[in-house]
Amino acid sequence: MSFERKELANGIYFNAVHETKFKANLISLRFVVPLSADTAAKNALLFPVLLRGSERYPSIGEIRREEESIYDTGISDSVYKRGDLQILELRINLLENRYAIDGMDITGRAMDLLEDILFHPVTENGVFREEYVESEKKMLVDDIRAQVNDKRRYAMTRLVEEMFEGDAFGLSELGTVETVSSVCPSCLTAQYRDVLARARVEIFAVGNFNFEALSERFAAMFGKISRGELYPLETAVLAKPRDEVKTVYERQNITQGKLSLGFYTGHSVSDGNYHIMQVLNTVYGAGVTSKLFLNVREKLSLCYYCSSAENGQKGYMTVNSGIEFANEKKAVEEILVQLDHMKNGEITEDEITDAKLALIDSAGRVGDSTGTLMNWYFACVMNEEILTPEEKIARFRSVTKEEIVRMAQDIKLDTYYFLCGKEDAAK
Amino acid sequence: MKDTRITERETEFGEKYFYTKHRSGLDIYVIPKDFATSFAMFSTKYGAIDNCFKLEGEPEFHEVPDGIAHYLEHKMFENEDGVDTFSRFAKYGANANAFTSGTMTSYLFSCTDHLKENLEILLDYVSKPYFTPENVEKERGIIGQEIRMYEDNPGSAIYYNLLEAMYEKNQTRINVAGTVESIAEITPALLYDCYYTFYNFSNMTLCVSGRADMEMVLDAVNRILPEREQKTIIRNYYSEKPEVFRKRISAEFEVAKPMFLIGVKDIDISDDSRVRMKKKTEMGILTDMLFGPTSPFAIDVYESGLVNGFDAGYDHGRDSSKLLLEGETDDPETVYGKFVSYIEKNRKEGLSREDFDRIKRASYASYIKMFDSTKLAQSFTYMIHDDCDPFDYGEALKSVTFEEVEALFEKLFHEEYYAMSVVNPVKK
């Protein structure tokens, strides 16, 4: 396996991950833009609208039939946030050419389709077709409203909203019902041009390609657009915790309460010792040998799940659990007691070894799928530190108990969110 | 191991597996892959639907509470020496888990190192039940919360409701986790009864993919599995009529928009596994032709904005066969009406041969992509539990004809086989 990276044009990078053991390759384009209230909705709508029709394939049916014809080469879009940045992705999963029964150049045809979708959208009088824009707006609004359907994820999203109120990271990467509704075809078209001109673009090709030819093809594609001033791309790490814990209770007609706690850590990937936080988090609450699993679930039988997660962009940690409403106090108490144990050094060597082995195992399997390889190297380029999984493994091994304890002492409860039942609901 | 016959098979695209039937009756598959990750799955053909059974020679059927297979899965992690199974795996960096479905219970792990040691732990803990009144009691709270979690999940409710509408008596309708009431009846004695019935090795499979070889796997199996008498299980499944039990079922949840799930019931399941495999390939292609991403139906409901998140799926195995359509819409009855008239239109005008060719090729491509997965042992297990050889499946996929798919279309779709489950938003 090898990794190479080069800049094709101002802010447009081609990342080649060469690996021959897969039958299907991956091409992904990630457009990195600032997450802001003004543009989040427009950005979220961009790729869905592009996928509605291009000059050669002017309807979604024609696009999908072409995808299916090239050996089920799916082109999918997604949008997510990473720190204060919004990432817009187009991803293509394609069978390697040598598996084509009829000698088809699968990669070539997929690239033709991609180019048409990305650079030749269906327009009317120079703007996106209104029908497509309106239809995608309606679906995005539905998606935003449907976030309430999955209570576990809903609670986690709401916690972040509350904890980061007033901060870019508190915004939804989908925009809001209001901002989506106010998008018009001409303002979306203007945003499309702006993103093409100013976004940082990380292109990934993972698998077995003629990388030289592929990078030339991308260079030619992007060479046709004129690039402008690049967007400023920065993420602000939490500077300090709240003076007083922010407490939010939300009520719904449900039978199980969802507890979501947000903790300030202040530590981020850019500090260079974030691997300590990852071991800390694994000892505390990630996985089935963690303190939270063994105590809140196994010892006290309070829940089916109780786990923690760290975020190395913004410097915070969360704990999530599904519990009986009446057990709220008991569960919170135990979660905090276990955190105190971390701070007081009540950690066994076994706990640390188990946690390290789990992290080492997960880094060790990065090379086993095109998707994990891409995510690994994307994180590297965003963190501005290219590391192999082996180098990261060495860092995990080096973490000591003292380092964990010292870092744990910086952790402080910041936001308390509980999704609970209606007061008048029967227990 | 002179008495063990090992079969080797290879595909034209370079994939390989080794198979043997162990003297205990256990079916063992080893699939070598050039991945850092190895994956092992030890499974029994026992799931939520097996609530009424006896061993050959026993006079009476045993009836057990709903959710017991899943409860048993949770309790297998308990060991007599008090050491938790997860922490045993953790010593070797493995990622372990287990799950229960309607028809199987699986114990699995994946790891990048110490495959041998981890495999030994897997074989050991699954072959040593240890149930006490205390440890069985302790689990009731945890599983109770797991059940509550699903009770608040509209996606789970809409699915089980549909099963209750489609099937009148058949055990397919049983919720895998059971209910808070049904699991209250579970005792150590009942768990042992189920364990010694269904965890006999002739009812089980072991699949290992990754950096594994048959010699190492067989050596571990020989050393660790206890001698156990092979038994024949007689399962009592309640038979079903072809028509659905109820046409409609609905529930209310805190959701933004109504959700629908349409089911097409099919009870034409052959006892011959080769016939089932053939039909499965035909059903996959037919489902995609009619309701896949390029189908006129999927495109129509997308472009008109009638449905958000439309998806179609099917299953066809020994114990169940059905086609499912789902999505979110303001008007489930309109979607249902469209579905019925779309089928009638296709019946009149015939299916498209061009669609068939394109989709058949795409299906073969996604079959090949399956071999990129580090969880190949899991895909193998699903097929093997239905007596379907994963390599034969690829061949069967290539040999499906348009005429066969047409004939299946004629048989599968009739209004009395359709049911719809709906979740409506709570009225404020």
PDB file of N, CA, C and O in Angstrom, chain A residues 21-24 61 64 68-69 72 93 102 136 138-139 142-143 145 149 151 253 255-256 288 298 301 304 324 354 357 361 365 368 422, chain B residues 15 34-37 86 90-91 93 110-112 138 145-146 149 152 154 254-257 293-294 299 302 305 308 358-359 361 369 372 374:
ATOM      1  N   LYS A  21      -5.504  -5.263  -3.469  1.00  0.00           N
ATOM      2  CA  LYS A  21      -6.249  -6.451  -3.025  1.00  0.00           C
ATOM      3  C   LYS A  21      -7.779  -6.346  -3.157  1.00  0.00           C
ATOM      4  O   LYS A  21      -8.479  -7.289  -2.821  1.00  0.00           O
ATOM      5  N   PHE A  22      -8.268  -5.214  -3.649  1.00  0.00           N
ATOM      6  CA  PHE A  22      -9.727  -5.076  -3.716  1.00  0.00           C
ATOM      7  C   PHE A  22     -10.280  -5.373  -5.105  1.00  0.00           C
ATOM      8  O   PHE A  22      -9.592  -5.213  -6.104  1.00  0.00           O
ATOM      9  N   LYS A  23     -11.521  -5.740  -5.155  1.00  0.00           N
ATOM     10  CA  LYS A  23     -12.188  -5.950  -6.437  1.00  0.00           C
ATOM     11  C   LYS A  23     -12.885  -4.678  -6.900  1.00  0.00           C
ATOM     12  O   LYS A  23     -13.120  -4.474  -8.075  1.00  0.00           O
ATOM     13  N   ALA A  24     -13.236  -3.841  -5.937  1.00  0.00           N
ATOM     14  CA  ALA A  24     -13.878  -2.572  -6.286  1.00  0.00           C
ATOM     15  C   ALA A  24     -13.014  -1.415  -5.800  1.00  0.00           C
ATOM     16  O   ALA A  24     -12.444  -1.476  -4.709  1.00  0.00           O
ATOM     17  N   GLY A  61     -33.520   9.414 -13.608  1.00  0.00           N
ATOM     18  CA  GLY A  61     -33.649   8.066 -14.175  1.00  0.00           C
ATOM     19  C   GLY A  61     -32.503   7.758 -15.121  1.00  0.00           C
ATOM     20  O   GLY A  61     -31.923   6.668 -15.095  1.00  0.00           O
ATOM     21  N   ARG A  64     -29.249   7.301 -13.118  1.00  0.00           N
ATOM     22  CA  ARG A  64     -29.217   6.018 -12.411  1.00  0.00           C
ATOM     23  C   ARG A  64     -29.052   4.836 -13.364  1.00  0.00           C
ATOM     24  O   ARG A  64     -28.387   3.860 -13.052  1.00  0.00           O
ATOM     25  N   GLU A  68     -26.043   2.094 -13.284  1.00  0.00           N
ATOM     26  CA  GLU A  68     -26.296   0.656 -13.219  1.00  0.00           C
ATOM     27  C   GLU A  68     -25.616  -0.055 -14.389  1.00  0.00           C
ATOM     28  O   GLU A  68     -25.111  -1.163 -14.242  1.00  0.00           O
ATOM     29  N   SER A  69     -25.599   0.602 -15.568  1.00  0.00           N
ATOM     30  CA  SER A  69     -24.998  -0.012 -16.755  1.00  0.00           C
ATOM     31  C   SER A  69     -23.493  -0.201 -16.587  1.00  0.00           C
ATOM     32  O   SER A  69     -22.928  -1.131 -17.150  1.00  0.00           O
ATOM     33  N   ASP A  72     -23.030  -1.365 -11.982  1.00  0.00           N
ATOM     34  CA  ASP A  72     -23.568  -0.935 -10.693  1.00  0.00           C
ATOM     35  C   ASP A  72     -22.633   0.043  -9.976  1.00  0.00           C
ATOM     36  O   ASP A  72     -22.362  -0.098  -8.793  1.00  0.00           O
ATOM     37  N   ASN A  93     -18.212   4.120  -6.099  1.00  0.00           N
ATOM     38  CA  ASN A  93     -17.697   2.803  -5.792  1.00  0.00           C
ATOM     39  C   ASN A  93     -17.752   1.996  -7.066  1.00  0.00           C
ATOM     40  O   ASN A  93     -18.833   1.736  -7.580  1.00  0.00           O
ATOM     41  N   ASP A 102     -17.326  -7.863 -20.310  1.00  0.00           N
ATOM     42  CA  ASP A 102     -17.338  -7.464 -21.720  1.00  0.00           C
ATOM     43  C   ASP A 102     -16.218  -6.473 -22.073  1.00  0.00           C
ATOM     44  O   ASP A 102     -16.288  -5.789 -23.084  1.00  0.00           O
ATOM     45  N   GLU A 136     -35.786  18.952  -4.310  1.00  0.00           N
ATOM     46  CA  GLU A 136     -34.740  18.597  -3.342  1.00  0.00           C
ATOM     47  C   GLU A 136     -34.893  19.381  -2.039  1.00  0.00           C
ATOM     48  O   GLU A 136     -34.568  18.872  -0.972  1.00  0.00           O
ATOM     49  N   LYS A 138     -37.718  20.210  -0.706  1.00  0.00           N
ATOM     50  CA  LYS A 138     -38.793  19.557   0.024  1.00  0.00           C
ATOM     51  C   LYS A 138     -38.255  18.301   0.733  1.00  0.00           C
ATOM     52  O   LYS A 138     -38.562  18.040   1.903  1.00  0.00           O
ATOM     53  N   MET A 139     -37.412  17.556   0.014  1.00  0.00           N
ATOM     54  CA  MET A 139     -36.886  16.332   0.627  1.00  0.00           C
ATOM     55  C   MET A 139     -35.913  16.629   1.758  1.00  0.00           C
ATOM     56  O   MET A 139     -35.892  15.918   2.763  1.00  0.00           O
ATOM     57  N   ASP A 142     -37.872  17.487   4.760  1.00  0.00           N
ATOM     58  CA  ASP A 142     -38.375  16.243   5.366  1.00  0.00           C
ATOM     59  C   ASP A 142     -37.282  15.550   6.181  1.00  0.00           C
ATOM     60  O   ASP A 142     -37.533  15.047   7.270  1.00  0.00           O
ATOM     61  N   ASP A 143     -36.075  15.516   5.633  1.00  0.00           N
ATOM     62  CA  ASP A 143     -34.967  14.865   6.348  1.00  0.00           C
ATOM     63  C   ASP A 143     -34.667  15.573   7.663  1.00  0.00           C
ATOM     64  O   ASP A 143     -34.406  14.932   8.678  1.00  0.00           O
ATOM     65  N   ARG A 145     -36.773  17.354   9.430  1.00  0.00           N
ATOM     66  CA  ARG A 145     -37.871  17.072  10.380  1.00  0.00           C
ATOM     67  C   ARG A 145     -37.799  15.633  10.887  1.00  0.00           C
ATOM     68  O   ARG A 145     -38.195  15.343  12.014  1.00  0.00           O
ATOM     69  N   ASN A 149     -37.146  11.175  14.535  1.00  0.00           N
ATOM     70  CA  ASN A 149     -37.600   9.777  14.527  1.00  0.00           C
ATOM     71  C   ASN A 149     -36.681   8.836  15.299  1.00  0.00           C
ATOM     72  O   ASN A 149     -37.142   7.907  15.950  1.00  0.00           O
ATOM     73  N   LYS A 151     -34.567   8.414  18.251  1.00  0.00           N
ATOM     74  CA  LYS A 151     -34.412   9.145  19.525  1.00  0.00           C
ATOM     75  C   LYS A 151     -32.972   9.191  20.005  1.00  0.00           C
ATOM     76  O   LYS A 151     -32.534  10.181  20.594  1.00  0.00           O
ATOM     77  N   ASN A 253     -43.325  12.004  23.781  1.00  0.00           N
ATOM     78  CA  ASN A 253     -44.137  10.852  24.101  1.00  0.00           C
ATOM     79  C   ASN A 253     -43.327   9.569  23.853  1.00  0.00           C
ATOM     80  O   ASN A 253     -43.435   8.948  22.816  1.00  0.00           O
ATOM     81  N   THR A 255     -40.978   6.009  25.783  1.00  0.00           N
ATOM     82  CA  THR A 255     -40.965   5.134  26.961  1.00  0.00           C
ATOM     83  C   THR A 255     -39.594   5.036  27.613  1.00  0.00           C
ATOM     84  O   THR A 255     -39.475   4.630  28.744  1.00  0.00           O
ATOM     85  N   GLN A 256     -38.530   5.370  26.851  1.00  0.00           N
ATOM     86  CA  GLN A 256     -37.193   5.303  27.436  1.00  0.00           C
ATOM     87  C   GLN A 256     -36.518   6.680  27.373  1.00  0.00           C
ATOM     88  O   GLN A 256     -36.563   7.331  26.336  1.00  0.00           O
ATOM     89  N   VAL A 288     -16.780  -2.541  25.270  1.00  0.00           N
ATOM     90  CA  VAL A 288     -17.352  -3.455  26.254  1.00  0.00           C
ATOM     91  C   VAL A 288     -16.430  -3.771  27.428  1.00  0.00           C
ATOM     92  O   VAL A 288     -16.796  -4.536  28.311  1.00  0.00           O
ATOM     93  N   GLU A 298     -23.374  -3.398  33.267  1.00  0.00           N
ATOM     94  CA  GLU A 298     -23.232  -4.745  33.823  1.00  0.00           C
ATOM     95  C   GLU A 298     -23.459  -4.800  35.341  1.00  0.00           C
ATOM     96  O   GLU A 298     -24.116  -5.707  35.831  1.00  0.00           O
ATOM     97  N   SER A 301     -27.126  -2.730  35.964  1.00  0.00           N
ATOM     98  CA  SER A 301     -28.226  -3.103  35.050  1.00  0.00           C
ATOM     99  C   SER A 301     -29.135  -1.914  34.716  1.00  0.00           C
ATOM    100  O   SER A 301     -30.348  -2.074  34.596  1.00  0.00           O
ATOM    101  N   TYR A 304     -29.084  -0.560  28.433  1.00  0.00           N
ATOM    102  CA  TYR A 304     -28.555  -1.472  27.416  1.00  0.00           C
ATOM    103  C   TYR A 304     -27.279  -0.873  26.830  1.00  0.00           C
ATOM    104  O   TYR A 304     -26.336  -1.576  26.539  1.00  0.00           O
ATOM    105  N   GLU A 324     -34.404   4.131  32.100  1.00  0.00           N
ATOM    106  CA  GLU A 324     -35.726   4.418  32.655  1.00  0.00           C
ATOM    107  C   GLU A 324     -35.709   5.860  33.170  1.00  0.00           C
ATOM    108  O   GLU A 324     -34.710   6.275  33.765  1.00  0.00           O
ATOM    109  N   ASP A 354      -6.143  -3.254  27.803  1.00  0.00           N
ATOM    110  CA  ASP A 354      -7.306  -3.623  26.974  1.00  0.00           C
ATOM    111  C   ASP A 354      -7.680  -2.483  26.026  1.00  0.00           C
ATOM    112  O   ASP A 354      -7.969  -2.696  24.849  1.00  0.00           O
ATOM    113  N   LEU A 357      -5.116  -2.158  23.233  1.00  0.00           N
ATOM    114  CA  LEU A 357      -5.254  -3.237  22.251  1.00  0.00           C
ATOM    115  C   LEU A 357      -6.451  -2.993  21.325  1.00  0.00           C
ATOM    116  O   LEU A 357      -6.387  -3.269  20.128  1.00  0.00           O
ATOM    117  N   ASP A 361      -5.979  -2.546  17.450  1.00  0.00           N
ATOM    118  CA  ASP A 361      -6.699  -3.426  16.532  1.00  0.00           C
ATOM    119  C   ASP A 361      -7.433  -2.605  15.484  1.00  0.00           C
ATOM    120  O   ASP A 361      -7.397  -2.911  14.299  1.00  0.00           O
ATOM    121  N   ARG A 365      -6.667  -2.374  11.131  1.00  0.00           N
ATOM    122  CA  ARG A 365      -7.525  -2.837  10.046  1.00  0.00           C
ATOM    123  C   ARG A 365      -7.865  -1.737   9.035  1.00  0.00           C
ATOM    124  O   ARG A 365      -8.692  -1.949   8.146  1.00  0.00           O
ATOM    125  N   ASP A 368      -7.899  -2.507   5.269  1.00  0.00           N
ATOM    126  CA  ASP A 368      -8.750  -3.580   4.759  1.00  0.00           C
ATOM    127  C   ASP A 368      -9.961  -3.126   3.969  1.00  0.00           C
ATOM    128  O   ASP A 368     -10.723  -3.950   3.472  1.00  0.00           O
ATOM    129  N   LYS A 422     -43.424  12.650  28.691  1.00  0.00           N
ATOM    130  CA  LYS A 422     -44.370  13.677  29.100  1.00  0.00           C
ATOM    131  C   LYS A 422     -44.655  13.499  30.587  1.00  0.00           C
ATOM    132  O   LYS A 422     -44.779  12.380  31.073  1.00  0.00           O
TER     133      LYS A 422
ATOM    134  N   GLU B  15     -11.439 -16.399  -5.915  1.00  0.00           N
ATOM    135  CA  GLU B  15     -11.793 -16.580  -4.505  1.00  0.00           C
ATOM    136  C   GLU B  15     -11.836 -18.067  -4.198  1.00  0.00           C
ATOM    137  O   GLU B  15     -12.107 -18.888  -5.076  1.00  0.00           O
ATOM    138  N   ASP B  34      -6.575 -11.963   1.956  1.00  0.00           N
ATOM    139  CA  ASP B  34      -5.376 -11.196   2.238  1.00  0.00           C
ATOM    140  C   ASP B  34      -5.728  -9.887   2.953  1.00  0.00           C
ATOM    141  O   ASP B  34      -5.501  -8.800   2.454  1.00  0.00           O
ATOM    142  N   PHE B  35      -6.340 -10.018   4.111  1.00  0.00           N
ATOM    143  CA  PHE B  35      -6.685  -8.856   4.924  1.00  0.00           C
ATOM    144  C   PHE B  35      -5.948  -8.939   6.252  1.00  0.00           C
ATOM    145  O   PHE B  35      -5.651 -10.043   6.714  1.00  0.00           O
ATOM    146  N   ALA B  36      -5.708  -7.789   6.867  1.00  0.00           N
ATOM    147  CA  ALA B  36      -5.159  -7.806   8.223  1.00  0.00           C
ATOM    148  C   ALA B  36      -6.203  -8.362   9.186  1.00  0.00           C
ATOM    149  O   ALA B  36      -5.896  -8.988  10.190  1.00  0.00           O
ATOM    150  N   THR B  37      -7.474  -8.110   8.865  1.00  0.00           N
ATOM    151  CA  THR B  37      -8.566  -8.522   9.732  1.00  0.00           C
ATOM    152  C   THR B  37      -8.986  -9.958   9.463  1.00  0.00           C
ATOM    153  O   THR B  37      -9.204 -10.334   8.314  1.00  0.00           O
ATOM    154  N   PHE B  86     -16.073 -10.702  27.284  1.00  0.00           N
ATOM    155  CA  PHE B  86     -15.499  -9.565  26.542  1.00  0.00           C
ATOM    156  C   PHE B  86     -14.071  -9.273  27.006  1.00  0.00           C
ATOM    157  O   PHE B  86     -13.205  -8.927  26.206  1.00  0.00           O
ATOM    158  N   ALA B  90     -10.611  -9.146  24.989  1.00  0.00           N
ATOM    159  CA  ALA B  90      -9.873  -7.882  25.023  1.00  0.00           C
ATOM    160  C   ALA B  90      -8.374  -8.114  25.211  1.00  0.00           C
ATOM    161  O   ALA B  90      -7.550  -7.357  24.705  1.00  0.00           O
ATOM    162  N   LYS B  91      -8.028  -9.205  25.912  1.00  0.00           N
ATOM    163  CA  LYS B  91      -6.609  -9.512  26.124  1.00  0.00           C
ATOM    164  C   LYS B  91      -5.882  -9.749  24.801  1.00  0.00           C
ATOM    165  O   LYS B  91      -4.671  -9.617  24.721  1.00  0.00           O
ATOM    166  N   GLY B  93      -6.994  -8.285  21.902  1.00  0.00           N
ATOM    167  CA  GLY B  93      -7.341  -7.188  20.999  1.00  0.00           C
ATOM    168  C   GLY B  93      -8.498  -7.459  20.067  1.00  0.00           C
ATOM    169  O   GLY B  93      -8.684  -6.740  19.082  1.00  0.00           O
ATOM    170  N   SER B 110     -13.774 -10.225  15.444  1.00  0.00           N
ATOM    171  CA  SER B 110     -12.798  -9.939  14.405  1.00  0.00           C
ATOM    172  C   SER B 110     -11.540  -9.480  15.107  1.00  0.00           C
ATOM    173  O   SER B 110     -11.591  -8.954  16.224  1.00  0.00           O
ATOM    174  N   CYS B 111     -10.407  -9.696  14.478  1.00  0.00           N
ATOM    175  CA  CYS B 111      -9.147  -9.331  15.117  1.00  0.00           C
ATOM    176  C   CYS B 111      -8.069  -9.152  14.062  1.00  0.00           C
ATOM    177  O   CYS B 111      -8.221  -9.606  12.927  1.00  0.00           O
ATOM    178  N   THR B 112      -6.984  -8.490  14.449  1.00  0.00           N
ATOM    179  CA  THR B 112      -5.863  -8.335  13.520  1.00  0.00           C
ATOM    180  C   THR B 112      -4.652  -9.109  14.019  1.00  0.00           C
ATOM    181  O   THR B 112      -3.603  -9.072  13.409  1.00  0.00           O
ATOM    182  N   LYS B 138     -30.076 -10.739  36.774  1.00  0.00           N
ATOM    183  CA  LYS B 138     -29.347  -9.501  36.479  1.00  0.00           C
ATOM    184  C   LYS B 138     -29.607  -8.997  35.058  1.00  0.00           C
ATOM    185  O   LYS B 138     -29.648  -7.799  34.796  1.00  0.00           O
ATOM    186  N   GLN B 145     -34.340  -2.785  29.081  1.00  0.00           N
ATOM    187  CA  GLN B 145     -34.011  -1.483  28.475  1.00  0.00           C
ATOM    188  C   GLN B 145     -33.767  -1.606  26.966  1.00  0.00           C
ATOM    189  O   GLN B 145     -34.061  -0.679  26.209  1.00  0.00           O
ATOM    190  N   GLU B 146     -33.259  -2.747  26.543  1.00  0.00           N
ATOM    191  CA  GLU B 146     -33.081  -2.963  25.107  1.00  0.00           C
ATOM    192  C   GLU B 146     -34.465  -2.996  24.432  1.00  0.00           C
ATOM    193  O   GLU B 146     -34.673  -2.398  23.376  1.00  0.00           O
ATOM    194  N   MET B 149     -35.908   0.444  24.252  1.00  0.00           N
ATOM    195  CA  MET B 149     -35.258   1.223  23.199  1.00  0.00           C
ATOM    196  C   MET B 149     -35.956   0.952  21.856  1.00  0.00           C
ATOM    197  O   MET B 149     -36.238   1.875  21.096  1.00  0.00           O
ATOM    198  N   ASP B 152     -39.420   2.576  21.366  1.00  0.00           N
ATOM    199  CA  ASP B 152     -39.433   3.980  20.953  1.00  0.00           C
ATOM    200  C   ASP B 152     -38.938   4.156  19.525  1.00  0.00           C
ATOM    201  O   ASP B 152     -38.788   5.272  19.047  1.00  0.00           O
ATOM    202  N   PRO B 154     -39.599   3.806  15.760  1.00  0.00           N
ATOM    203  CA  PRO B 154     -40.696   3.560  14.814  1.00  0.00           C
ATOM    204  C   PRO B 154     -40.310   2.559  13.722  1.00  0.00           C
ATOM    205  O   PRO B 154     -41.155   1.816  13.235  1.00  0.00           O
ATOM    206  N   GLU B 254     -43.874   9.564  17.839  1.00  0.00           N
ATOM    207  CA  GLU B 254     -43.400  10.941  17.653  1.00  0.00           C
ATOM    208  C   GLU B 254     -42.502  10.980  16.429  1.00  0.00           C
ATOM    209  O   GLU B 254     -41.279  10.980  16.537  1.00  0.00           O
ATOM    210  N   VAL B 255     -43.113  10.960  15.268  1.00  0.00           N
ATOM    211  CA  VAL B 255     -42.352  11.077  14.023  1.00  0.00           C
ATOM    212  C   VAL B 255     -42.842  12.309  13.278  1.00  0.00           C
ATOM    213  O   VAL B 255     -43.920  12.829  13.555  1.00  0.00           O
ATOM    214  N   ALA B 256     -42.043  12.762  12.301  1.00  0.00           N
ATOM    215  CA  ALA B 256     -42.373  13.995  11.608  1.00  0.00           C
ATOM    216  C   ALA B 256     -43.441  13.759  10.541  1.00  0.00           C
ATOM    217  O   ALA B 256     -44.268  14.623  10.263  1.00  0.00           O
ATOM    218  N   LYS B 257     -43.430  12.590   9.937  1.00  0.00           N
ATOM    219  CA  LYS B 257     -44.227  12.333   8.748  1.00  0.00           C
ATOM    220  C   LYS B 257     -44.637  10.872   8.768  1.00  0.00           C
ATOM    221  O   LYS B 257     -43.875  10.046   9.278  1.00  0.00           O
ATOM    222  N   PRO B 293     -33.522   1.267  -7.810  1.00  0.00           N
ATOM    223  CA  PRO B 293     -33.297   2.695  -8.061  1.00  0.00           C
ATOM    224  C   PRO B 293     -33.631   3.147  -9.489  1.00  0.00           C
ATOM    225  O   PRO B 293     -33.968   4.309  -9.700  1.00  0.00           O
ATOM    226  N   THR B 294     -33.523   2.238 -10.476  1.00  0.00           N
ATOM    227  CA  THR B 294     -33.804   2.659 -11.858  1.00  0.00           C
ATOM    228  C   THR B 294     -35.227   2.303 -12.290  1.00  0.00           C
ATOM    229  O   THR B 294     -35.598   2.528 -13.440  1.00  0.00           O
ATOM    230  N   ILE B 299     -38.524   5.970  -9.550  1.00  0.00           N
ATOM    231  CA  ILE B 299     -38.286   7.289 -10.135  1.00  0.00           C
ATOM    232  C   ILE B 299     -39.540   8.161 -10.072  1.00  0.00           C
ATOM    233  O   ILE B 299     -39.476   9.350  -9.747  1.00  0.00           O
ATOM    234  N   TYR B 302     -40.076   9.422  -6.560  1.00  0.00           N
ATOM    235  CA  TYR B 302     -39.036  10.404  -6.225  1.00  0.00           C
ATOM    236  C   TYR B 302     -39.337  11.732  -6.903  1.00  0.00           C
ATOM    237  O   TYR B 302     -39.398  12.780  -6.270  1.00  0.00           O
ATOM    238  N   GLY B 305     -42.214  13.617  -5.691  1.00  0.00           N
ATOM    239  CA  GLY B 305     -42.117  14.032  -4.294  1.00  0.00           C
ATOM    240  C   GLY B 305     -43.060  13.280  -3.376  1.00  0.00           C
ATOM    241  O   GLY B 305     -43.208  13.616  -2.206  1.00  0.00           O
ATOM    242  N   ASN B 308     -40.330  10.013   0.327  1.00  0.00           N
ATOM    243  CA  ASN B 308     -38.942  10.323   0.658  1.00  0.00           C
ATOM    244  C   ASN B 308     -38.299   9.041   1.176  1.00  0.00           C
ATOM    245  O   ASN B 308     -38.886   8.311   1.959  1.00  0.00           O
ATOM    246  N   ARG B 358     -29.628  -5.254 -17.927  1.00  0.00           N
ATOM    247  CA  ARG B 358     -28.819  -4.297 -17.190  1.00  0.00           C
ATOM    248  C   ARG B 358     -28.736  -4.689 -15.708  1.00  0.00           C
ATOM    249  O   ARG B 358     -27.672  -4.668 -15.095  1.00  0.00           O
ATOM    250  N   ILE B 359     -29.884  -5.065 -15.156  1.00  0.00           N
ATOM    251  CA  ILE B 359     -29.933  -5.357 -13.722  1.00  0.00           C
ATOM    252  C   ILE B 359     -29.242  -6.676 -13.386  1.00  0.00           C
ATOM    253  O   ILE B 359     -28.596  -6.804 -12.345  1.00  0.00           O
ATOM    254  N   ARG B 361     -26.617  -7.809 -14.854  1.00  0.00           N
ATOM    255  CA  ARG B 361     -25.184  -7.507 -14.824  1.00  0.00           C
ATOM    256  C   ARG B 361     -24.812  -6.752 -13.538  1.00  0.00           C
ATOM    257  O   ARG B 361     -23.799  -7.035 -12.901  1.00  0.00           O
ATOM    258  N   LYS B 369     -18.469  -7.716  -5.561  1.00  0.00           N
ATOM    259  CA  LYS B 369     -18.033  -6.740  -4.548  1.00  0.00           C
ATOM    260  C   LYS B 369     -18.120  -7.303  -3.132  1.00  0.00           C
ATOM    261  O   LYS B 369     -17.389  -6.875  -2.244  1.00  0.00           O
ATOM    262  N   ASP B 372     -14.958  -8.222  -1.210  1.00  0.00           N
ATOM    263  CA  ASP B 372     -14.056  -7.220  -0.641  1.00  0.00           C
ATOM    264  C   ASP B 372     -14.277  -7.049   0.857  1.00  0.00           C
ATOM    265  O   ASP B 372     -13.554  -6.313   1.509  1.00  0.00           O
ATOM    266  N   THR B 374     -14.379  -7.568   4.820  1.00  0.00           N
ATOM    267  CA  THR B 374     -13.654  -8.288   5.865  1.00  0.00           C
ATOM    268  C   THR B 374     -14.616  -9.167   6.661  1.00  0.00           C
ATOM    269  O   THR B 374     -14.194  -9.967   7.474  1.00  0.00           O
TER     270      THR B 374
END
